[in-house]
């Protein structure tokens, strides 16, 4: 394994640990796909978590602007999937702190813990396990900005953009591997449905 794992090494690690599954899946937004990725299943194992966090931190360090900010950098993740990645990256970088956005229930907007106050202009790196639609990260970015912080970049373990993915240009965006699942808009356009492959409905 390289210090910055290659795309192939990341995919192999995800498969070995049950984080990447092949089959026929229906996502909560109605899209159908031939692959399902659940990085949390890989982050169960500290060795795997360390490989991914250290690899991602090496990408971040390679960016001179991010590197210069590390001592004051806040690593901010959407709860809960982003948390193991955020702590791993913070430790590997020796960044300043970790906190997260969370919601009471799925209808509520994300918020920070009570008494958590951002410094004006606080440098924030947004971290998550996967960027798929980017909606959670876009919401978290707005939350950071409305609290006076400055988002300086985004980092995810896996970039698996679906056709509706948010574009965060011109912010620097870091990822360890990019996966292109075959997405279908719904059951009527899905090749796997047409072939009668049994479908798994995924919860997240
Ligand atoms: Zn289908």
XYZ file of C-alpha atoms and ligand atoms in Angstrom:
205
model
C 0.000 0.000 0.000
C 1.328 3.442 -0.939
C 1.252 6.322 1.563
C -1.235 7.903 -0.790
C -3.159 4.800 -1.838
C -3.885 4.527 -5.548
C -7.415 4.403 -6.929
C -7.055 0.608 -7.292
C -5.810 0.195 -3.717
C -8.700 2.254 -2.342
C -11.253 0.243 -4.318
C -9.659 -3.041 -3.195
C -9.727 -1.880 0.436
C -13.395 -0.889 0.164
C -14.318 -4.258 -1.357
C -12.332 -6.293 1.220
C -14.053 -4.486 4.087
C -17.622 -4.588 2.725
C -17.746 -0.871 1.969
C -18.244 -1.325 -1.766
C -20.861 -3.757 -2.994
C -21.959 -4.771 -6.453
C -25.574 -5.521 -7.270
C -28.733 -3.587 -7.987
C -29.624 -0.802 -5.600
C -32.355 1.784 -5.282
C -31.284 4.939 -3.464
C -33.620 6.978 -1.271
C -33.864 9.631 -4.021
C -35.180 7.024 -6.468
C -32.008 6.575 -8.532
C -31.022 3.020 -9.375
C -27.359 1.957 -9.535
C -25.168 -1.111 -9.986
C -22.915 -0.290 -7.035
C -23.431 0.717 -3.453
C -20.815 2.431 -1.422
C -20.940 2.695 2.367
C -17.578 4.001 3.577
C -18.729 3.610 7.208
C -18.430 -0.163 6.767
C -14.771 0.294 5.829
C -14.126 2.824 8.604
C -15.099 0.103 11.140
C -11.507 -1.111 10.955
C -8.912 1.228 12.385
C -6.183 0.066 10.002
C -8.386 0.839 6.998
C -9.532 4.120 8.540
C -5.916 5.126 9.081
C -4.897 4.291 5.495
C -7.724 6.423 4.094
C -7.282 9.340 6.508
C -3.521 9.526 6.082
C -3.852 9.252 2.300
C -6.361 12.072 2.178
C -4.240 14.224 4.494
C -1.265 13.787 2.133
C -3.341 15.194 -0.731
C -4.249 18.157 1.476
C -0.659 18.810 2.543
C 0.398 18.861 -1.090
C -1.663 22.040 -1.549
C 0.557 24.943 -0.385
C -2.349 27.195 0.617
C -4.034 24.498 2.696
C -0.685 23.457 4.188
C -0.028 26.994 5.393
C -3.389 27.045 7.218
C -3.092 23.687 9.003
C -2.349 25.027 12.524
C -5.537 27.111 12.512
C -7.647 24.851 10.309
C -11.014 23.554 11.526
C -12.123 20.233 10.078
C -15.902 20.253 9.829
C -18.054 17.313 8.772
C -21.711 16.497 8.425
C -22.695 14.015 11.149
C -22.481 11.135 11.301
C -20.779 9.586 8.270
C -18.142 12.298 7.999
C -16.964 12.014 11.614
C -14.429 9.167 11.427
C -12.903 10.747 8.331
C -12.788 14.175 9.998
C -10.998 12.882 13.106
C -8.601 10.793 11.040
C -7.706 13.720 8.792
C -7.394 16.123 11.737
C -5.001 13.781 13.523
C -2.944 13.085 10.402
C -2.693 16.804 9.582
C -2.317 17.978 13.191
C -5.039 20.499 12.389
C -6.652 22.709 15.026
C -10.027 21.098 15.764
C -12.991 19.024 14.562
C -16.688 19.813 14.827
C -19.765 18.862 12.905
C -23.192 19.784 11.659
C -26.091 17.662 12.809
C -29.856 17.678 12.715
C -32.548 16.692 15.189
C -34.405 14.799 12.481
C -34.327 14.552 8.718
C -36.679 17.547 8.273
C -34.543 19.957 10.282
C -31.624 21.956 8.876
C -28.111 21.122 10.066
C -26.816 23.080 13.049
C -23.794 23.196 15.300
C -23.706 22.258 18.969
C -24.815 24.882 21.417
C -21.959 27.167 22.559
C -19.872 26.358 19.496
C -18.761 29.708 18.143
C -16.684 30.266 15.039
C -13.987 32.907 15.034
C -14.647 35.591 12.413
C -12.990 34.382 9.201
C -12.213 30.953 10.699
C -10.631 28.691 8.079
C -12.748 25.605 7.571
C -12.085 22.472 5.570
C -15.266 20.498 4.894
C -14.802 16.738 5.068
C -17.111 13.828 4.360
C -16.845 10.178 3.429
C -18.518 10.435 -0.006
C -19.562 13.230 -2.306
C -22.572 11.942 -4.192
C -25.082 14.781 -4.592
C -23.084 17.295 -2.526
C -26.308 18.512 -0.906
C -25.192 17.862 2.673
C -21.854 19.592 2.068
C -23.542 22.544 0.342
C -25.821 22.951 3.352
C -22.886 22.676 5.737
C -20.953 25.265 3.716
C -23.859 27.705 4.100
C -24.004 26.965 7.829
C -20.260 27.685 8.238
C -20.539 30.896 6.214
C -23.615 32.109 8.073
C -21.605 31.652 11.301
C -18.746 33.795 9.999
C -16.393 31.032 8.848
C -14.573 30.744 5.540
C -14.668 27.422 3.691
C -11.232 26.904 2.128
C -11.732 23.507 0.514
C -13.513 20.169 0.551
C -12.130 16.662 1.016
C -13.877 13.313 0.713
C -12.665 9.741 0.617
C -14.719 8.898 -2.463
C -16.032 11.097 -5.230
C -19.040 9.342 -6.719
C -20.961 12.188 -8.332
C -24.452 11.471 -9.491
C -26.134 13.440 -12.279
C -27.480 16.047 -9.822
C -24.178 16.698 -8.010
C -23.459 20.220 -6.739
C -20.382 21.896 -8.217
C -18.155 23.599 -5.604
C -15.839 25.396 -8.038
C -13.563 27.289 -7.525
C -12.873 25.720 -4.093
C -10.100 23.122 -4.082
C -11.625 19.653 -3.897
C -9.674 16.581 -2.753
C -10.588 12.907 -2.949
C -8.792 9.575 -2.827
C -10.723 7.738 -5.514
C -13.452 8.433 -8.020
C -16.113 5.840 -8.642
C -18.499 5.989 -11.534
C -21.525 3.899 -10.743
C -24.003 3.309 -13.564
C -26.934 5.472 -12.470
C -30.447 5.175 -13.794
C -33.039 7.875 -13.234
C -35.672 5.426 -12.015
C -36.907 1.859 -12.404
C -38.345 2.468 -15.881
C -34.928 3.399 -17.318
C -32.888 0.864 -15.302
C -31.182 -1.931 -17.258
C -30.952 -4.058 -14.129
C -34.713 -3.749 -13.562
C -35.300 -4.711 -17.208
C -33.146 -7.815 -16.690
C -35.162 -8.690 -13.595
C -32.232 -8.422 -11.153
C -33.641 -8.246 -7.589
C -33.281 -4.737 -6.136
C -31.966 -3.742 -2.699
C -33.435 -0.544 -1.268
C -30.672 1.265 0.582
C -31.421 3.411 3.631
C -28.792 6.111 3.110
Zn -33.264 -0.885 -11.209
